[in-house]
Each structure stands twice: as C-alpha cells, then as structure tokens.
Coordinates of N, CA and C in Angstrom, one line a residue:
M524 N -5.8 -11.6 13.5 CA -6.5 -11.3 12.3 C -5.4 -12.0 11.3
R525 N -6.1 -11.5 10.4 CA -4.5 -11.6 9.1 C -4.9 -10.6 8.0
L526 N -3.7 -9.5 7.9 CA -3.8 -8.5 7.4 C -3.3 -8.3 5.9
L527 N -3.7 -8.3 4.6 CA -3.4 -8.5 3.0 C -2.9 -7.1 2.5
L528 N -2.0 -6.6 2.7 CA -1.9 -4.9 2.4 C -1.2 -5.8 0.4
I529 N -1.6 -4.5 -0.4 CA -2.2 -5.0 -2.0 C -1.0 -4.1 -2.9
R530 N -0.4 -4.5 -3.6 CA -0.4 -3.1 -4.2 C -0.7 -3.7 -5.5
H531 N -1.2 -2.0 -6.5 CA -2.4 -2.4 -7.3 C -1.2 -2.7 -8.6
G532 N -1.9 -3.1 -9.5 CA -1.8 -3.7 -11.0 C -1.0 -3.0 -11.7
E533 N -0.2 -2.6 -12.9 CA 0.9 -1.9 -13.9 C -0.1 -0.8 -14.2
T534 N 0.5 0.7 -14.0 CA -0.4 1.4 -14.5 C 0.6 2.1 -15.5
S535 N 0.5 3.2 -16.4 CA 1.2 4.1 -17.6 C 2.7 4.8 -16.5
D536 N 1.8 5.4 -15.4 CA 2.8 5.7 -14.9 C 3.7 5.3 -14.3
N537 N 3.4 3.8 -13.4 CA 4.5 2.7 -13.6 C 5.8 2.7 -14.1
V538 N 5.0 2.4 -15.7 CA 5.6 2.3 -17.1 C 7.4 3.7 -17.4
D539 N 6.2 4.7 -17.1 CA 7.1 5.9 -17.3 C 8.1 6.5 -16.3
R540 N 7.9 4.8 -14.6 CA 8.7 5.7 -13.6 C 8.4 7.2 -13.8
I541 N 7.2 7.9 -13.5 CA 6.2 9.0 -12.8 C 6.0 8.8 -11.9
I542 N 6.3 9.7 -11.1 CA 5.0 9.6 -9.5 C 3.9 10.1 -9.8
G543 N 2.8 9.4 -9.8 CA 1.4 10.5 -9.7 C 0.6 9.7 -8.1
S544 N 0.1 10.9 -7.2 CA -0.3 10.2 -6.4 C -1.7 10.7 -6.1
R545 N -1.8 11.6 -6.8 CA -3.2 12.2 -7.3 C -4.5 11.0 -7.2
L546 N -5.8 11.7 -6.8 CA -6.8 10.7 -6.9 C -7.6 11.7 -8.8
P547 N -7.9 11.2 -9.4 CA -8.3 9.6 -9.4 C -7.5 8.8 -9.9
G548 N -5.9 9.2 -10.9 CA -5.1 8.7 -11.4 C -5.5 7.8 -12.1
P549 N -4.6 7.5 -13.1 CA -4.6 6.7 -13.7 C -5.1 5.0 -14.0
A550 N -5.6 4.2 -15.2 CA -6.3 3.3 -14.9 C -5.3 2.2 -15.1
L551 N -5.7 0.8 -15.2 CA -4.6 -0.1 -15.3 C -4.3 -0.2 -16.8
T552 N -3.1 -0.7 -16.5 CA -2.5 -0.9 -18.3 C -2.9 -2.3 -18.8
R553 N -3.4 -3.2 -19.7 CA -3.3 -4.5 -20.4 C -2.3 -5.2 -19.2
T554 N -0.8 -5.1 -19.2 CA -0.4 -6.4 -18.4 C -1.5 -5.6 -17.1
G555 N -1.5 -4.6 -16.4 CA -1.8 -4.4 -15.2 C -3.3 -4.7 -15.3
R556 N -4.0 -5.1 -16.2 CA -5.6 -6.2 -15.8 C -5.1 -7.4 -15.6
E557 N -4.2 -7.7 -16.8 CA -3.3 -9.7 -16.8 C -3.5 -9.6 -15.2
Q558 N -2.6 -9.1 -14.7 CA -2.1 -8.9 -12.9 C -3.0 -9.1 -12.5
A559 N -3.8 -8.4 -12.3 CA -5.4 -8.7 -11.3 C -5.7 -9.5 -12.0
D560 N -6.1 -9.7 -13.1 CA -6.9 -11.5 -13.2 C -6.2 -12.7 -12.9
G561 N -4.9 -12.7 -12.0 CA -4.3 -13.5 -11.7 C -4.0 -13.6 -10.6
L562 N -4.1 -12.5 -10.1 CA -4.4 -11.8 -8.1 C -4.8 -13.2 -7.1
A563 N -6.0 -13.2 -7.5 CA -6.7 -14.1 -6.7 C -6.6 -15.2 -6.4
A564 N -6.1 -15.6 -7.4 CA -5.2 -17.5 -7.5 C -4.2 -17.4 -6.9
R565 N -3.2 -16.2 -6.6 CA -2.2 -16.5 -6.0 C -2.4 -16.1 -4.2
L566 N -3.4 -15.1 -4.2 CA -3.8 -15.5 -2.8 C -4.0 -16.4 -1.9
A567 N -3.2 -16.9 -0.7 CA -3.6 -18.1 -0.2 C -4.2 -17.6 0.9
H568 N -5.0 -17.0 1.3 CA -6.0 -16.7 2.3 C -7.0 -16.3 1.4
V569 N -8.0 -16.6 1.9 CA -9.4 -15.8 0.4 C -10.2 -14.9 1.3
P570 N -10.0 -13.7 1.7 CA -10.7 -12.5 2.7 C -12.4 -12.9 2.3
A571 N -13.0 -12.2 3.2 CA -14.9 -12.3 2.7 C -14.9 -10.4 2.4
V572 N -14.6 -9.6 1.8 CA -14.1 -8.5 1.7 C -13.1 -8.0 0.8
V573 N -13.2 -7.1 -0.3 CA -11.7 -6.1 -0.4 C -11.9 -5.1 -0.7
H574 N -11.4 -4.3 0.1 CA -10.9 -3.5 -0.3 C -10.4 -3.0 -1.0
S575 N -10.1 -1.4 -0.7 CA -9.3 -0.2 -1.5 C -9.5 1.0 -2.2
S576 N -7.7 1.2 -2.2 CA -8.7 3.3 -1.9 C -9.5 3.7 -3.0
Q577 N -9.3 4.6 -3.0 CA -10.6 5.4 -3.8 C -9.8 5.4 -5.4
A578 N -8.4 5.1 -6.0 CA -7.3 5.6 -6.7 C -8.0 4.6 -8.2
R579 N -8.5 4.6 -9.2 CA -8.9 4.0 -10.4 C -8.2 2.6 -10.3
R580 N -6.8 3.5 -9.7 CA -6.5 1.7 -10.2 C -6.2 0.8 -8.8
A581 N -5.9 0.9 -8.0 CA -6.6 0.3 -6.9 C -8.2 -0.8 -6.9
V582 N -9.3 0.5 -7.9 CA -10.7 -0.1 -7.8 C -10.4 -1.0 -8.5
E583 N -10.0 -0.7 -10.1 CA -9.5 -1.8 -10.8 C -8.9 -2.8 -10.8
T584 N -7.8 -3.2 -9.4 CA -7.2 -4.1 -8.9 C -8.5 -5.1 -8.0
A585 N -8.6 -4.3 -7.1 CA -9.5 -4.7 -6.3 C -11.4 -5.3 -6.8
E586 N -11.8 -4.2 -7.6 CA -13.5 -4.9 -8.8 C -12.3 -6.6 -9.4
T587 N -12.1 -6.7 -9.8 CA -11.6 -7.7 -10.6 C -11.1 -8.7 -9.6
V588 N -10.3 -8.5 -8.7 CA -10.2 -9.7 -7.9 C -11.6 -9.9 -6.7
A589 N -12.4 -9.2 -6.1 CA -14.1 -8.9 -5.9 C -14.7 -10.4 -6.9
A590 N -14.5 -9.6 -8.4 CA -15.4 -10.8 -8.5 C -15.0 -11.9 -9.1
T591 N -13.6 -12.4 -9.1 CA -13.1 -14.0 -9.6 C -13.6 -14.6 -8.0
L592 N -13.1 -14.0 -6.5 CA -14.2 -14.7 -5.5 C -14.8 -14.6 -5.5
G593 N -15.6 -13.9 -5.9 CA -17.0 -13.9 -5.2 C -17.4 -12.8 -4.3
V594 N -16.9 -12.0 -3.8 CA -16.7 -11.3 -2.5 C -17.0 -9.9 -2.8
P595 N -17.5 -9.0 -1.8 CA -17.5 -8.0 -2.5 C -16.3 -7.1 -2.4
H596 N -16.5 -5.5 -2.9 CA -15.7 -4.7 -2.8 C -16.0 -3.4 -2.3
V597 N -15.1 -2.5 -1.6 CA -15.4 -1.8 -0.8 C -14.5 -0.7 -0.9
Q598 N -14.7 0.6 -1.7 CA -14.3 1.9 -1.3 C -13.5 2.6 0.0
V599 N -12.6 3.3 0.4 CA -12.3 3.0 1.6 C -11.5 4.3 1.4
E600 N -11.8 5.9 2.3 CA -11.1 6.9 1.8 C -10.5 6.1 3.1
G601 N -8.7 7.8 2.5 CA -7.5 7.1 3.1 C -6.7 6.4 3.0
L602 N -7.5 5.2 1.7 CA -6.3 4.5 1.5 C -5.6 4.9 0.9
H603 N -5.5 6.1 -0.2 CA -4.5 6.6 -1.5 C -3.6 6.8 -0.8
E604 N -2.6 7.0 -1.9 CA -0.6 7.0 -2.0 C -0.3 8.2 -1.1
I605 N 1.2 8.2 -0.7 CA 1.3 8.9 -0.2 C 1.2 10.4 -1.1
D606 N 0.9 11.9 -0.2 CA 1.6 12.4 -1.2 C 3.1 13.8 -1.5
A607 N 2.0 13.7 -3.2 CA 3.7 14.0 -3.5 C 3.7 15.4 -4.2
G608 N 2.8 15.7 -3.6 CA 3.3 17.6 -3.6 C 3.1 18.1 -4.7
D609 N 4.8 18.4 -4.5 CA 5.4 19.4 -5.5 C 6.0 18.5 -6.6
L610 N 6.0 17.1 -6.1 CA 6.8 16.4 -6.8 C 6.1 15.3 -7.6
E611 N 4.3 15.6 -8.0 CA 3.5 15.3 -8.4 C 4.2 15.3 -10.2
G612 N 4.0 14.1 -10.7 CA 4.3 14.0 -12.3 C 5.4 13.6 -12.6
R613 N 6.5 13.9 -12.1 CA 7.9 14.3 -12.6 C 8.2 13.2 -12.3
P614 N 9.7 12.2 -13.0 CA 10.2 11.4 -13.5 C 10.4 11.2 -11.9
F615 N 10.4 10.6 -11.3 CA 10.7 9.5 -10.6 C 12.4 9.7 -9.8
A616 N 13.6 9.2 -10.9 CA 15.0 9.4 -10.8 C 15.1 11.3 -11.2
D617 N 14.6 12.3 -10.2 CA 14.8 13.2 -10.5 C 14.2 13.5 -9.1
A618 N 12.9 13.0 -8.8 CA 12.3 13.5 -7.4 C 12.6 12.1 -5.9
L619 N 13.5 11.8 -6.2 CA 14.1 10.7 -5.7 C 14.2 11.0 -4.3
E620 N 15.3 11.7 -4.1 CA 15.3 12.8 -2.4 C 14.8 12.9 -2.1
G621 N 13.3 14.1 -2.7 CA 12.6 14.8 -1.9 C 11.2 13.9 -1.6
Y622 N 11.1 12.5 -2.8 CA 9.8 11.6 -2.1 C 10.4 10.5 -1.2
A623 N 10.8 9.3 -2.0 CA 11.7 8.4 -1.0 C 12.4 8.5 -0.3
G624 N 13.6 10.0 -0.6 CA 14.2 10.5 0.6 C 13.9 11.1 1.7
T625 N 12.6 11.7 1.9 CA 12.1 12.5 2.5 C 11.0 11.3 3.5
M626 N 11.1 10.5 3.2 CA 9.8 9.2 3.5 C 10.8 8.3 4.8
Q627 N 12.1 8.4 3.7 CA 12.8 7.6 5.1 C 13.6 8.2 6.4
G628 N 13.7 9.4 5.7 CA 14.1 10.3 7.0 C 12.5 10.7 8.1
W629 N 11.2 9.5 7.5 CA 10.2 9.8 8.8 C 10.3 8.7 9.3
W630 N 11.8 8.2 9.5 CA 12.5 7.0 10.8 C 12.6 8.0 11.6
T631 N 14.0 8.7 11.5 CA 14.1 9.8 12.8 C 12.8 11.2 12.8
D632 N 12.5 11.5 11.8 CA 11.8 13.0 11.8 C 10.4 12.4 11.3
P633 N 10.1 12.1 12.5 CA 8.3 12.3 11.3 C 7.4 13.2 11.0
D634 N 7.7 14.6 11.4 CA 7.1 15.7 11.2 C 8.1 16.3 10.0
A635 N 8.9 15.7 8.9 CA 9.5 16.2 8.4 C 8.3 16.1 6.8
R636 N 8.3 17.2 6.1 CA 7.4 17.2 4.9 C 8.2 16.8 3.5
I637 N 7.6 16.1 2.3 CA 7.5 16.6 1.4 C 7.3 17.4 1.2
P638 N 7.9 17.7 0.0 CA 7.5 19.5 -0.5 C 6.1 19.2 -1.0
G639 N 5.4 20.4 0.0 CA 4.3 20.8 -0.8 C 3.4 19.5 -0.7
G640 N 3.1 18.4 0.2 CA 2.6 17.3 0.2 C 2.4 16.8 1.9
E641 N 2.6 15.9 2.6 CA 2.3 15.4 3.2 C 3.5 14.7 4.5
S642 N 3.5 15.4 6.1 CA 4.3 15.1 6.4 C 4.1 13.9 6.9
G643 N 5.2 12.7 7.6 CA 5.0 11.3 8.1 C 3.7 11.5 9.0
S644 N 3.8 11.9 10.1 CA 2.7 11.8 11.0 C 1.2 12.2 10.7
E645 N 0.8 12.9 9.2 CA -0.1 13.3 8.6 C -0.6 12.0 8.4
F646 N 0.4 11.5 7.9 CA 0.6 9.7 6.9 C -0.3 8.6 6.9
I647 N 0.7 8.5 8.2 CA 0.3 7.3 9.4 C -1.2 7.6 10.0
A648 N -1.2 9.0 10.5 CA -2.7 9.2 11.0 C -4.2 8.4 9.9
R649 N -3.8 9.4 9.0 CA -4.8 8.8 8.2 C -5.3 7.9 8.0
F650 N -4.0 6.7 7.3 CA -4.3 5.5 6.8 C -4.5 4.7 8.4
D651 N -3.6 4.7 9.6 CA -4.3 4.2 10.5 C -5.7 4.5 10.3
R652 N -6.3 6.0 10.4 CA -7.7 6.0 10.6 C -8.5 5.2 9.3
A653 N -7.7 4.8 8.2 CA -8.9 4.4 7.5 C -9.0 2.5 7.9
L654 N -7.5 2.0 7.9 CA -7.1 1.0 8.4 C -8.4 0.6 9.2
T655 N -8.8 1.4 10.5 CA -9.2 1.0 11.5 C -10.6 0.9 11.1
T656 N -10.7 1.8 10.2 CA -12.6 1.6 9.9 C -12.7 0.1 9.5
V657 N -11.3 -0.9 8.5 CA -11.5 -1.9 7.5 C -11.7 -2.9 8.7
V658 N -10.8 -3.3 9.8 CA -10.9 -4.3 10.6 C -11.9 -3.6 12.1
D659 N -11.9 -2.4 12.0 CA -12.8 -3.0 13.5 C -13.7 -3.7 13.5
G660 N -13.9 -4.3 14.3 CA -15.5 -5.3 14.6 C -14.5 -6.8 14.0
A661 N -13.7 -6.6 12.9 CA -13.5 -8.2 12.6 C -12.6 -9.1 13.5
P662 N -13.7 -10.3 13.5 CA -12.7 -11.2 14.1 C -11.4 -11.7 14.4
D663 N -11.4 -12.5 15.7 CA -9.6 -12.5 15.3 C -9.2 -13.8 14.4
D664 N -10.3 -14.5 13.3 CA -9.9 -15.2 12.9 C -10.2 -14.3 11.3
A665 N -10.1 -13.4 10.9 CA -10.5 -12.6 10.3 C -9.3 -12.5 9.3
V666 N -9.5 -12.9 7.7 CA -8.6 -12.3 6.5 C -9.4 -11.1 6.1
V667 N -8.5 -9.8 6.1 CA -8.8 -8.2 5.7 C -7.8 -8.4 4.9
A668 N -8.4 -7.9 3.7 CA -7.7 -7.5 2.7 C -8.0 -6.2 1.9
V669 N -6.5 -5.5 1.5 CA -6.8 -4.2 1.0 C -5.6 -3.8 0.2
V670 N -5.9 -3.7 -0.8 CA -5.7 -3.5 -2.5 C -4.7 -2.0 -2.6
S671 N -4.4 -0.9 -2.1 CA -3.2 0.0 -2.1 C -2.1 0.5 -2.9
H672 N -1.1 1.1 -2.6 CA -0.3 1.5 -3.2 C 1.2 1.4 -2.4
E673 N 2.4 1.1 -3.1 CA 3.3 1.0 -2.7 C 4.3 1.8 -1.6
A674 N 4.2 2.9 -1.9 CA 5.1 3.6 -0.6 C 3.8 3.5 0.3
A675 N 3.4 3.4 0.0 CA 2.0 4.0 1.6 C 1.6 2.6 1.9
I676 N 2.1 1.4 1.5 CA 2.0 0.1 2.4 C 3.5 0.1 3.1
S677 N 4.7 0.1 1.7 CA 6.1 -0.2 2.3 C 5.7 0.9 3.7
V678 N 5.5 1.9 4.2 CA 6.0 2.9 4.9 C 5.3 2.8 6.5
W679 N 3.8 2.6 6.3 CA 3.0 1.5 6.7 C 3.7 0.6 7.4
A680 N 3.5 -0.1 6.7 CA 3.6 -1.9 7.4 C 5.3 -1.7 8.6
A681 N 6.4 -0.7 8.0 CA 7.9 -0.7 7.9 C 7.4 -0.3 9.5
N682 N 6.5 1.2 9.5 CA 6.2 2.0 10.6 C 5.3 0.8 11.9
V683 N 4.4 -0.2 11.7 CA 3.9 -0.4 12.9 C 3.7 -2.0 12.9
A684 N 4.8 -2.5 11.9 CA 5.6 -4.4 12.5 C 6.6 -3.9 13.1
T685 N 6.7 -5.0 14.6 CA 7.6 -4.9 15.1 C 8.3 -5.8 14.9
N686 N 8.5 -6.5 13.8 CA 10.1 -6.9 13.0 C 10.4 -6.1 11.7
L687 N 10.1 -5.1 11.8 CA 10.6 -4.4 10.9 C 11.7 -3.8 10.5
D688 N 12.4 -2.5 10.1 CA 13.0 -1.4 10.8 C 13.7 -0.9 9.3
A689 N 14.3 0.4 9.7 CA 14.3 1.4 8.4 C 15.1 0.6 7.7
E690 N 16.2 -0.3 7.9 CA 17.1 -1.1 6.9 C 16.7 -1.7 6.0
F691 N 15.0 -2.5 6.4 CA 14.5 -3.5 5.6 C 14.2 -2.3 4.9
S692 N 13.0 -1.6 5.0 CA 12.3 0.0 4.7 C 13.2 0.1 3.0
R693 N 14.0 0.6 3.3 CA 15.2 0.9 2.5 C 15.0 -0.2 1.1
T694 N 15.1 -1.5 2.1 CA 16.1 -2.2 0.6 C 15.0 -3.5 -0.1
H695 N 13.7 -2.6 0.0 CA 12.3 -3.8 0.1 C 11.3 -3.7 -0.6
G696 N 11.9 -3.4 -1.7 CA 10.4 -2.6 -2.9 C 8.5 -4.0 -2.4
I697 N 7.9 -3.0 -3.3 CA 6.6 -4.1 -3.6 C 6.7 -4.1 -5.0
A698 N 6.2 -5.5 -5.7 CA 6.2 -5.4 -7.4 C 4.5 -5.2 -7.2
N699 N 4.3 -5.0 -8.7 CA 2.3 -4.8 -9.1 C 2.3 -6.1 -8.9
T700 N 0.4 -6.0 -7.6 CA -0.2 -7.1 -7.5 C 0.8 -7.7 -6.6
G701 N 2.2 -7.3 -6.4 CA 2.6 -7.8 -4.6 C 2.2 -7.6 -3.1
V702 N 2.4 -8.3 -2.6 CA 1.4 -8.7 -0.9 C 2.2 -8.9 0.1
V703 N 1.5 -8.1 1.3 CA 2.6 -7.9 1.7 C 1.6 -8.4 3.0
E704 N 1.6 -9.4 3.5 CA 0.7 -10.4 4.4 C 1.7 -9.7 6.7
L705 N 0.5 -9.0 7.4 CA 0.5 -9.2 8.6 C 0.3 -9.7 9.6
E706 N 0.1 -10.4 10.5 CA -0.4 -10.7 11.8 C -1.0 -9.8 12.7
G707 N -2.1 -10.0 13.2 CA -2.4 -9.4 14.9 C -3.1 -8.7 14.9
S708 N -3.5 -7.2 15.4 CA -4.8 -6.0 15.4 C -4.0 -4.6 15.5
P709 N -4.8 -3.7 15.9 CA -4.5 -2.0 16.2 C -4.6 -2.8 17.4
Q710 N -5.0 -3.3 18.4 CA -4.5 -3.5 19.9 C -3.8 -4.1 20.1
D711 N -3.5 -5.4 19.1 CA -2.0 -6.1 19.9 C -0.7 -5.8 19.2
G712 N -0.6 -5.0 17.8 CA 0.2 -5.0 17.2 C 0.3 -5.5 16.0
W713 N 1.1 -5.5 15.2 CA 1.4 -6.2 13.9 C 3.3 -6.7 13.9
V714 N 2.8 -7.7 13.3 CA 3.8 -8.9 12.8 C 4.1 -9.0 10.9
V715 N 4.4 -8.0 10.3 CA 5.0 -8.5 8.8 C 5.3 -10.6 8.2
T716 N 4.5 -10.9 8.4 CA 5.3 -12.5 8.4 C 5.4 -13.1 6.3
S717 N 5.0 -11.7 5.3 CA 5.8 -12.5 4.0 C 5.7 -11.0 3.9
W718 N 6.9 -10.7 2.8 CA 6.5 -9.6 2.1 C 7.7 -9.9 1.0
D719 N 6.2 -9.3 -0.4 CA 6.2 -9.7 -1.9 C 6.8 -10.8 -2.3
G720 N 5.8 -11.8 -1.2 CA 6.0 -13.7 -1.7 C 7.3 -14.4 -0.7
H721 N 7.7 -13.2 0.1 CA 8.9 -13.8 0.3 C 8.3 -13.4 2.3
P722 N 9.1 -15.3 3.3 CA 9.0 -14.8 4.3 C 9.7 -14.1 5.2
V723 N 9.0 -13.0 5.7 CA 9.9 -12.5 6.9 C 10.0 -12.9 8.4
A724 N 11.1 -12.8 8.7 CA 11.2 -14.0 10.3 C 10.8 -13.1 11.5
P725 N 10.3 -13.7 12.2 CA 9.5 -12.6 13.2 C 10.3 -12.1 14.3

C-alpha cells in the first residue's frame, strides 16, 4: 500500500507564524488555494479517494484535489493537528519549546504532555485509529491520500517508519501541500520513500 500524507495549503496562521491546532481553524489564503489547485498535478500516484482532517484548511485542500482528480473526498475524525493546549494562538517563536520541544521529547518520554494539550501517547493512539479507518480493507496495491497537518504528519511518520529517527524529525519540516510518501501497512509496518519531494533511503 502507498500512503500519501499531505500538508494542507497556506493559511493566515502560517503567514503570521501563529500556532493554531483547534477545529475548525482558518480557511486557505489565496496562495493556499493556488497551492491546492496545483497539488493534484504534482501527485505521482492517483488515489481513489482523498481523505482529510475536519479542519477547514485541510477540507478545502482535499476538496480541491478531489474535484480536480474526479474522486470522492471524505472527512475523517482524528486526523487533526496535535493539540497545542495552552499554547494555542501564541506566536510560534514564543511557544517553540513547549510545543515542538515537547514533541521532540516524545522520543524518550511519549507520555510527556504539551501544556494543556496532548501527550505523545494520546496523539499517536488517536492518529493511528483515524488512519486505520482510512486504510482498513484497502488492497495491497492501493494509493491512500490523506490531507492533514505538518506536526501531525511529521510526528506520526517519524514514530512509525522504520527508516526515520529523532534527528530526521528535528531537521525536516513539510511545506504547505508537501507530500510524505510511505509504503507498507499497519500490519507489516511503514517505510518512508520520500519526504516533501526528496527521496529517503530505506
């Protein structure tokens, strides 16, 4: 199975460097809509369905791609961004240690909690549940597309992929409408084959 984890298009929070994790969240900017328009043409593998989180920015991105490809779009509960808790709405620079720093700490302490938000164990469990509903019953040769969020994609992929480690997760972000490609299955495990357009060694 090929799993495409796609970051949504640009929002005002992205432009202003503000942490925004709560639903429904902001809409796409004009640039974000243009990015969504171009995303379908960039996909090397065409899915039968485009799934997304329930956040407005992810829904708008997925709806645009699905309409371009002529395939259905399905919203899935649990694919939203990692809960920022007390750091919601704060400038990213001010909240870096509490938000991204806590996520990095999940490599050694998955029960560490973002202040007022999620622990690593809680996030991985709910994202796993959501993705299981997406891939359950899909054939081995299926292409599964999911529009989600940068931190959620980065943390989950680095946690489950056998060829990524803590250093990779510290040094690799995902641009708006960037794609992380994985191969495998929940039963057999996952390997990242490309990260935001760049191949990854197995």
